[in-house]
Amino acid sequence: MRVILADDSTLLREGLVRLLTEEGHEVTAAVGDAAALLAAVDRDPPDVTVIDVRMPPTHSDEGLRAALDIRRRWPAVGVLVLSQYVEGRYATELLTGEPAGVGYLLKDRVVEIDEFLDALERVAAGRTAFDPEVVRRLLARSSHTDPLARLTPREREVLHEMAQGHTNATIAEHLWVSRSAVEKHVNAIFDKLQLPGPGGYSRRVLAVLRYLGS
């Protein structure tokens, strides 16, 4: 796949360039600020971008705003955001538009090479990829709310996996249950969250939005 990297850390940026190149991917640009990122995407849109949330000049939310701009202007380009900390509003803001092809990882996850590459490939393929720690903390914040409080522990585990972008088959493997059991739990989640049937956003996406946004 074709990738554009944006991170003000030269060490991390060059390390990712080397990693992705060795894995057979093409890094079409590696830049250190949001303006250069947008210019690179405009010049030659990639399959996916990897973007640090905080970049020059203020090191606050330049990367996030660039990611949201990319989602608006080039919806076919996947966006994988990297952050040093769990910042819930960033995760939910990314999902309030068209949620396909987005991801949010903590920077510590980059050293877990297989997990990072899996997340990048999922985002490039139009799926979602959310760091398990991000999901865990967002769940802790929302545990007091209804209707999420109505979910059983197992349903919460399934929704936790869904929020990371995993398919039912992968969830079944992770939880050591059958695929039919996962499908039953997923349907129960849809019912308890009172999500509409097919049409518009998929119920799976709506469930994740409810989970991350509450």
PDB file of C-alpha atoms in Angstrom:
ATOM      1  CA  MET A   1       0.000   0.000   0.000  1.00  0.00           C
ATOM      2  CA  ARG A   2       0.992   3.635  -0.425  1.00  0.00           C
ATOM      3  CA  VAL A   3       1.521   5.588   2.799  1.00  0.00           C
ATOM      4  CA  ILE A   4       2.164   9.191   3.851  1.00  0.00           C
ATOM      5  CA  LEU A   5       3.696   9.727   7.314  1.00  0.00           C
ATOM      6  CA  ALA A   6       3.372  12.922   9.377  1.00  0.00           C
ATOM      7  CA  ASP A   7       5.236  13.241  12.682  1.00  0.00           C
ATOM      8  CA  ASP A   8       7.541  15.959  13.957  1.00  0.00           C
ATOM      9  CA  SER A   9       9.856  13.371  15.531  1.00  0.00           C
ATOM     10  CA  THR A  10      12.522  12.669  12.909  1.00  0.00           C
ATOM     11  CA  LEU A  11      13.566   9.508  14.737  1.00  0.00           C
ATOM     12  CA  LEU A  12      10.054   8.015  14.755  1.00  0.00           C
ATOM     13  CA  ARG A  13       9.329   9.190  11.218  1.00  0.00           C
ATOM     14  CA  GLU A  14      12.470   7.655   9.745  1.00  0.00           C
ATOM     15  CA  GLY A  15      11.961   4.483  11.759  1.00  0.00           C
ATOM     16  CA  LEU A  16       8.466   4.083  10.310  1.00  0.00           C
ATOM     17  CA  VAL A  17       9.750   4.753   6.791  1.00  0.00           C
ATOM     18  CA  ARG A  18      12.285   1.957   7.178  1.00  0.00           C
ATOM     19  CA  LEU A  19       9.760  -0.443   8.741  1.00  0.00           C
ATOM     20  CA  LEU A  20       7.122   0.096   6.066  1.00  0.00           C
ATOM     21  CA  THR A  21       9.637  -0.088   3.231  1.00  0.00           C
ATOM     22  CA  GLU A  22      11.006  -3.380   4.562  1.00  0.00           C
ATOM     23  CA  GLU A  23       7.423  -4.694   4.693  1.00  0.00           C
ATOM     24  CA  GLY A  24       7.007  -3.939   0.992  1.00  0.00           C
ATOM     25  CA  HIS A  25       4.925  -0.763   1.301  1.00  0.00           C
ATOM     26  CA  GLU A  26       5.652   2.505  -0.495  1.00  0.00           C
ATOM     27  CA  VAL A  27       6.106   5.644   1.613  1.00  0.00           C
ATOM     28  CA  THR A  28       5.325   8.436  -0.812  1.00  0.00           C
ATOM     29  CA  ALA A  29       6.073  11.246   1.668  1.00  0.00           C
ATOM     30  CA  ALA A  30       7.306  11.656   5.247  1.00  0.00           C
ATOM     31  CA  VAL A  31       6.738  15.130   6.684  1.00  0.00           C
ATOM     32  CA  GLY A  32       6.985  16.958   9.995  1.00  0.00           C
ATOM     33  CA  ASP A  33       3.982  19.285  10.080  1.00  0.00           C
ATOM     34  CA  ALA A  34       0.308  19.460   9.123  1.00  0.00           C
ATOM     35  CA  ALA A  35       0.735  21.921   6.249  1.00  0.00           C
ATOM     36  CA  ALA A  36       3.278  19.675   4.547  1.00  0.00           C
ATOM     37  CA  LEU A  37       0.990  16.692   5.148  1.00  0.00           C
ATOM     38  CA  LEU A  38      -1.988  18.298   3.411  1.00  0.00           C
ATOM     39  CA  ALA A  39       0.205  19.423   0.528  1.00  0.00           C
ATOM     40  CA  ALA A  40       1.558  15.892   0.090  1.00  0.00           C
ATOM     41  CA  VAL A  41      -1.927  14.338   0.127  1.00  0.00           C
ATOM     42  CA  ASP A  42      -3.192  16.930  -2.337  1.00  0.00           C
ATOM     43  CA  ARG A  43      -0.261  16.254  -4.647  1.00  0.00           C
ATOM     44  CA  ASP A  44      -0.564  12.465  -4.605  1.00  0.00           C
ATOM     45  CA  PRO A  45      -3.317  10.912  -2.419  1.00  0.00           C
ATOM     46  CA  PRO A  46      -2.096   7.690  -0.755  1.00  0.00           C
ATOM     47  CA  ASP A  47      -4.017   4.657   0.453  1.00  0.00           C
ATOM     48  CA  VAL A  48      -3.494   5.649   4.083  1.00  0.00           C
ATOM     49  CA  THR A  49      -1.903   8.364   6.221  1.00  0.00           C
ATOM     50  CA  VAL A  50      -0.246   7.994   9.629  1.00  0.00           C
ATOM     51  CA  ILE A  51      -0.610  11.240  11.571  1.00  0.00           C
ATOM     52  CA  ASP A  52       0.634  12.449  14.956  1.00  0.00           C
ATOM     53  CA  VAL A  53      -2.080  14.391  16.827  1.00  0.00           C
ATOM     54  CA  ARG A  54       0.306  17.073  18.082  1.00  0.00           C
ATOM     55  CA  MET A  55       2.586  18.781  15.574  1.00  0.00           C
ATOM     56  CA  PRO A  56       4.152  22.230  15.033  1.00  0.00           C
ATOM     57  CA  PRO A  57       3.690  25.052  15.548  1.00  0.00           C
ATOM     58  CA  THR A  58       1.642  24.783  18.770  1.00  0.00           C
ATOM     59  CA  HIS A  59       1.885  21.025  19.350  1.00  0.00           C
ATOM     60  CA  SER A  60      -1.785  20.913  20.342  1.00  0.00           C
ATOM     61  CA  ASP A  61      -4.217  19.539  17.754  1.00  0.00           C
ATOM     62  CA  GLU A  62      -2.696  20.373  14.353  1.00  0.00           C
ATOM     63  CA  GLY A  63      -2.505  16.716  13.397  1.00  0.00           C
ATOM     64  CA  LEU A  64      -6.102  16.069  14.388  1.00  0.00           C
ATOM     65  CA  ARG A  65      -7.384  19.009  12.370  1.00  0.00           C
ATOM     66  CA  ALA A  66      -5.362  17.830   9.378  1.00  0.00           C
ATOM     67  CA  ALA A  67      -6.801  14.315   9.792  1.00  0.00           C
ATOM     68  CA  LEU A  68     -10.349  15.683   9.833  1.00  0.00           C
ATOM     69  CA  ASP A  69      -9.566  17.810   6.778  1.00  0.00           C
ATOM     70  CA  ILE A  70      -8.300  14.741   4.932  1.00  0.00           C
ATOM     71  CA  ARG A  71     -11.478  12.843   5.838  1.00  0.00           C
ATOM     72  CA  ARG A  72     -13.566  15.662   4.347  1.00  0.00           C
ATOM     73  CA  ARG A  73     -11.521  16.301   1.211  1.00  0.00           C
ATOM     74  CA  TRP A  74     -10.220  12.830   0.395  1.00  0.00           C
ATOM     75  CA  PRO A  75     -12.671  10.331   1.939  1.00  0.00           C
ATOM     76  CA  ALA A  76     -11.008   7.371   0.208  1.00  0.00           C
ATOM     77  CA  VAL A  77      -7.742   8.017   2.088  1.00  0.00           C
ATOM     78  CA  GLY A  78      -7.433   6.076   5.335  1.00  0.00           C
ATOM     79  CA  VAL A  79      -6.394   8.000   8.462  1.00  0.00           C
ATOM     80  CA  LEU A  80      -4.488   6.369  11.319  1.00  0.00           C
ATOM     81  CA  VAL A  81      -3.906   8.855  14.140  1.00  0.00           C
ATOM     82  CA  LEU A  82      -1.114   8.422  16.685  1.00  0.00           C
ATOM     83  CA  SER A  83      -1.311  10.030  20.124  1.00  0.00           C
ATOM     84  CA  GLN A  84       0.878  10.043  23.209  1.00  0.00           C
ATOM     85  CA  TYR A  85      -2.168  10.019  25.494  1.00  0.00           C
ATOM     86  CA  VAL A  86      -5.778   8.861  25.456  1.00  0.00           C
ATOM     87  CA  GLU A  87      -7.822  11.880  24.370  1.00  0.00           C
ATOM     88  CA  GLY A  88     -11.409  10.707  24.047  1.00  0.00           C
ATOM     89  CA  ARG A  89     -12.831  13.653  22.152  1.00  0.00           C
ATOM     90  CA  TYR A  90     -10.341  13.063  19.350  1.00  0.00           C
ATOM     91  CA  ALA A  91     -11.484   9.477  18.909  1.00  0.00           C
ATOM     92  CA  THR A  92     -15.153  10.434  18.838  1.00  0.00           C
ATOM     93  CA  GLU A  93     -14.598  13.444  16.573  1.00  0.00           C
ATOM     94  CA  LEU A  94     -12.919  11.234  13.993  1.00  0.00           C
ATOM     95  CA  LEU A  95     -15.939   8.936  14.056  1.00  0.00           C
ATOM     96  CA  THR A  96     -18.647  11.569  13.778  1.00  0.00           C
ATOM     97  CA  GLY A  97     -18.177  11.781  10.013  1.00  0.00           C
ATOM     98  CA  GLU A  98     -17.912   8.766   7.716  1.00  0.00           C
ATOM     99  CA  PRO A  99     -16.198   6.316  10.115  1.00  0.00           C
ATOM    100  CA  ALA A 100     -14.792   3.820   7.595  1.00  0.00           C
ATOM    101  CA  GLY A 101     -11.019   3.871   7.234  1.00  0.00           C
ATOM    102  CA  VAL A 102     -10.065   5.533  10.509  1.00  0.00           C
ATOM    103  CA  GLY A 103      -7.916   4.441  13.429  1.00  0.00           C
ATOM    104  CA  TYR A 104      -6.529   5.746  16.708  1.00  0.00           C
ATOM    105  CA  LEU A 105      -3.436   4.227  18.338  1.00  0.00           C
ATOM    106  CA  LEU A 106      -1.284   5.216  21.257  1.00  0.00           C
ATOM    107  CA  LYS A 107       2.308   5.813  20.182  1.00  0.00           C
ATOM    108  CA  ASP A 108       3.477   3.038  22.492  1.00  0.00           C
ATOM    109  CA  ARG A 109       1.603   0.615  20.236  1.00  0.00           C
ATOM    110  CA  VAL A 110       3.970   1.390  17.351  1.00  0.00           C
ATOM    111  CA  VAL A 111       6.696  -0.715  18.975  1.00  0.00           C
ATOM    112  CA  GLU A 112       4.321  -3.686  18.769  1.00  0.00           C
ATOM    113  CA  ILE A 113       5.135  -4.046  15.090  1.00  0.00           C
ATOM    114  CA  ASP A 114       2.632  -6.745  14.169  1.00  0.00           C
ATOM    115  CA  GLU A 115      -0.221  -4.869  15.879  1.00  0.00           C
ATOM    116  CA  PHE A 116       0.749  -1.583  14.252  1.00  0.00           C
ATOM    117  CA  LEU A 117       0.946  -3.135  10.785  1.00  0.00           C
ATOM    118  CA  ASP A 118      -2.373  -4.932  11.293  1.00  0.00           C
ATOM    119  CA  ALA A 119      -4.048  -1.664  12.330  1.00  0.00           C
ATOM    120  CA  LEU A 120      -2.557   0.166   9.348  1.00  0.00           C
ATOM    121  CA  GLU A 121      -3.753  -2.498   6.912  1.00  0.00           C
ATOM    122  CA  ARG A 122      -7.265  -2.477   8.401  1.00  0.00           C
ATOM    123  CA  VAL A 123      -7.522   1.293   8.065  1.00  0.00           C
ATOM    124  CA  ALA A 124      -6.184   1.196   4.499  1.00  0.00           C
ATOM    125  CA  ALA A 125      -8.843  -1.426   3.693  1.00  0.00           C
ATOM    126  CA  GLY A 126     -11.631   0.886   4.900  1.00  0.00           C
ATOM    127  CA  ARG A 127     -12.094  -0.638   8.359  1.00  0.00           C
ATOM    128  CA  THR A 128     -11.437   0.800  11.818  1.00  0.00           C
ATOM    129  CA  ALA A 129      -8.611   0.202  14.285  1.00  0.00           C
ATOM    130  CA  PHE A 130      -8.722   1.500  17.841  1.00  0.00           C
ATOM    131  CA  ASP A 131      -6.079   0.905  20.485  1.00  0.00           C
ATOM    132  CA  PRO A 132      -7.336  -1.484  23.199  1.00  0.00           C
ATOM    133  CA  GLU A 133      -6.189   0.947  25.906  1.00  0.00           C
ATOM    134  CA  VAL A 134      -8.148   3.774  24.293  1.00  0.00           C
ATOM    135  CA  VAL A 135     -11.229   1.578  24.181  1.00  0.00           C
ATOM    136  CA  ARG A 136     -10.731   0.453  27.798  1.00  0.00           C
ATOM    137  CA  ARG A 137     -10.494   4.020  29.106  1.00  0.00           C
ATOM    138  CA  LEU A 138     -13.455   5.215  27.085  1.00  0.00           C
ATOM    139  CA  LEU A 139     -15.461   2.294  28.420  1.00  0.00           C
ATOM    140  CA  ALA A 140     -14.492   3.204  31.987  1.00  0.00           C
ATOM    141  CA  ARG A 141     -15.777   6.741  31.390  1.00  0.00           C
ATOM    142  CA  SER A 142     -19.072   5.503  30.009  1.00  0.00           C
ATOM    143  CA  SER A 143     -19.787   2.631  32.416  1.00  0.00           C
ATOM    144  CA  HIS A 144     -22.261   4.714  34.390  1.00  0.00           C
ATOM    145  CA  THR A 145     -24.481   5.504  31.442  1.00  0.00           C
ATOM    146  CA  ASP A 146     -27.529   3.820  29.959  1.00  0.00           C
ATOM    147  CA  PRO A 147     -28.083   1.887  27.803  1.00  0.00           C
ATOM    148  CA  LEU A 148     -24.463   0.660  27.908  1.00  0.00           C
ATOM    149  CA  ALA A 149     -24.981  -0.275  31.548  1.00  0.00           C
ATOM    150  CA  ARG A 150     -27.560  -2.809  30.379  1.00  0.00           C
ATOM    151  CA  LEU A 151     -24.936  -4.877  28.547  1.00  0.00           C
ATOM    152  CA  THR A 152     -23.671  -8.094  30.114  1.00  0.00           C
ATOM    153  CA  PRO A 153     -19.927  -8.498  30.788  1.00  0.00           C
ATOM    154  CA  ARG A 154     -19.590 -10.724  27.713  1.00  0.00           C
ATOM    155  CA  GLU A 155     -21.481  -8.225  25.539  1.00  0.00           C
ATOM    156  CA  ARG A 156     -19.130  -5.512  26.759  1.00  0.00           C
ATOM    157  CA  GLU A 157     -16.182  -7.675  25.764  1.00  0.00           C
ATOM    158  CA  VAL A 158     -17.662  -8.148  22.303  1.00  0.00           C
ATOM    159  CA  LEU A 159     -18.344  -4.414  21.935  1.00  0.00           C
ATOM    160  CA  HIS A 160     -14.797  -3.706  23.149  1.00  0.00           C
ATOM    161  CA  GLU A 161     -13.491  -5.875  20.292  1.00  0.00           C
ATOM    162  CA  MET A 162     -15.890  -4.302  17.786  1.00  0.00           C
ATOM    163  CA  ALA A 163     -14.587  -0.857  18.727  1.00  0.00           C
ATOM    164  CA  GLN A 164     -11.100  -1.973  17.714  1.00  0.00           C
ATOM    165  CA  GLY A 165     -12.411  -2.813  14.248  1.00  0.00           C
ATOM    166  CA  HIS A 166     -12.368  -6.607  14.544  1.00  0.00           C
ATOM    167  CA  THR A 167     -14.713  -8.828  12.530  1.00  0.00           C
ATOM    168  CA  ASN A 168     -16.995 -11.396  14.163  1.00  0.00           C
ATOM    169  CA  ALA A 169     -14.615 -14.184  13.143  1.00  0.00           C
ATOM    170  CA  THR A 170     -11.657 -12.444  14.792  1.00  0.00           C
ATOM    171  CA  ILE A 171     -13.691 -11.664  17.913  1.00  0.00           C
ATOM    172  CA  ALA A 172     -14.597 -15.350  18.180  1.00  0.00           C
ATOM    173  CA  GLU A 173     -10.907 -16.259  18.084  1.00  0.00           C
ATOM    174  CA  HIS A 174      -9.957 -13.650  20.689  1.00  0.00           C
ATOM    175  CA  LEU A 175     -12.730 -14.658  23.115  1.00  0.00           C
ATOM    176  CA  TRP A 176     -12.503 -18.406  22.489  1.00  0.00           C
ATOM    177  CA  VAL A 177     -16.163 -18.729  21.528  1.00  0.00           C
ATOM    178  CA  SER A 178     -18.007 -19.768  18.382  1.00  0.00           C
ATOM    179  CA  ARG A 179     -18.795 -17.305  15.626  1.00  0.00           C
ATOM    180  CA  SER A 180     -22.523 -17.956  16.126  1.00  0.00           C
ATOM    181  CA  ALA A 181     -22.137 -16.989  19.791  1.00  0.00           C
ATOM    182  CA  VAL A 182     -20.502 -13.726  18.772  1.00  0.00           C
ATOM    183  CA  GLU A 183     -23.314 -13.029  16.299  1.00  0.00           C
ATOM    184  CA  LYS A 184     -25.859 -13.612  19.074  1.00  0.00           C
ATOM    185  CA  HIS A 185     -24.033 -11.168  21.370  1.00  0.00           C
ATOM    186  CA  VAL A 186     -23.753  -8.583  18.588  1.00  0.00           C
ATOM    187  CA  ASN A 187     -27.490  -8.754  17.914  1.00  0.00           C
ATOM    188  CA  ALA A 188     -28.183  -8.418  21.649  1.00  0.00           C
ATOM    189  CA  ILE A 189     -25.978  -5.317  21.726  1.00  0.00           C
ATOM    190  CA  PHE A 190     -27.915  -3.797  18.824  1.00  0.00           C
ATOM    191  CA  ASP A 191     -31.211  -4.479  20.593  1.00  0.00           C
ATOM    192  CA  LYS A 192     -30.106  -3.090  23.958  1.00  0.00           C
ATOM    193  CA  LEU A 193     -28.688   0.038  22.356  1.00  0.00           C
ATOM    194  CA  GLN A 194     -31.963   0.407  20.436  1.00  0.00           C
ATOM    195  CA  LEU A 195     -30.208   0.797  17.109  1.00  0.00           C
ATOM    196  CA  PRO A 196     -32.216   0.912  13.881  1.00  0.00           C
ATOM    197  CA  GLY A 197     -32.117  -1.872  11.324  1.00  0.00           C
ATOM    198  CA  PRO A 198     -30.217  -1.799   8.010  1.00  0.00           C
ATOM    199  CA  GLY A 199     -30.133   1.518   6.183  1.00  0.00           C
ATOM    200  CA  GLY A 200     -27.957   4.602   6.591  1.00  0.00           C
ATOM    201  CA  TYR A 201     -25.023   3.946   8.921  1.00  0.00           C
ATOM    202  CA  SER A 202     -24.526   0.271   9.703  1.00  0.00           C
ATOM    203  CA  ARG A 203     -25.667  -0.784  13.160  1.00  0.00           C
ATOM    204  CA  ARG A 204     -22.135  -1.944  13.890  1.00  0.00           C
ATOM    205  CA  VAL A 205     -20.756   1.550  13.321  1.00  0.00           C
ATOM    206  CA  LEU A 206     -23.563   3.128  15.338  1.00  0.00           C
ATOM    207  CA  ALA A 207     -22.830   0.771  18.238  1.00  0.00           C
ATOM    208  CA  VAL A 208     -19.167   1.788  18.242  1.00  0.00           C
ATOM    209  CA  LEU A 209     -20.107   5.467  18.044  1.00  0.00           C
ATOM    210  CA  ARG A 210     -22.420   5.070  21.030  1.00  0.00           C
ATOM    211  CA  TYR A 211     -19.680   3.224  22.890  1.00  0.00           C
ATOM    212  CA  LEU A 212     -16.932   5.769  22.213  1.00  0.00           C
ATOM    213  CA  GLY A 213     -19.086   8.863  22.474  1.00  0.00           C
ATOM    214  CA  SER A 214     -20.899   8.280  25.741  1.00  0.00           C
TER     215      SER A 214
END
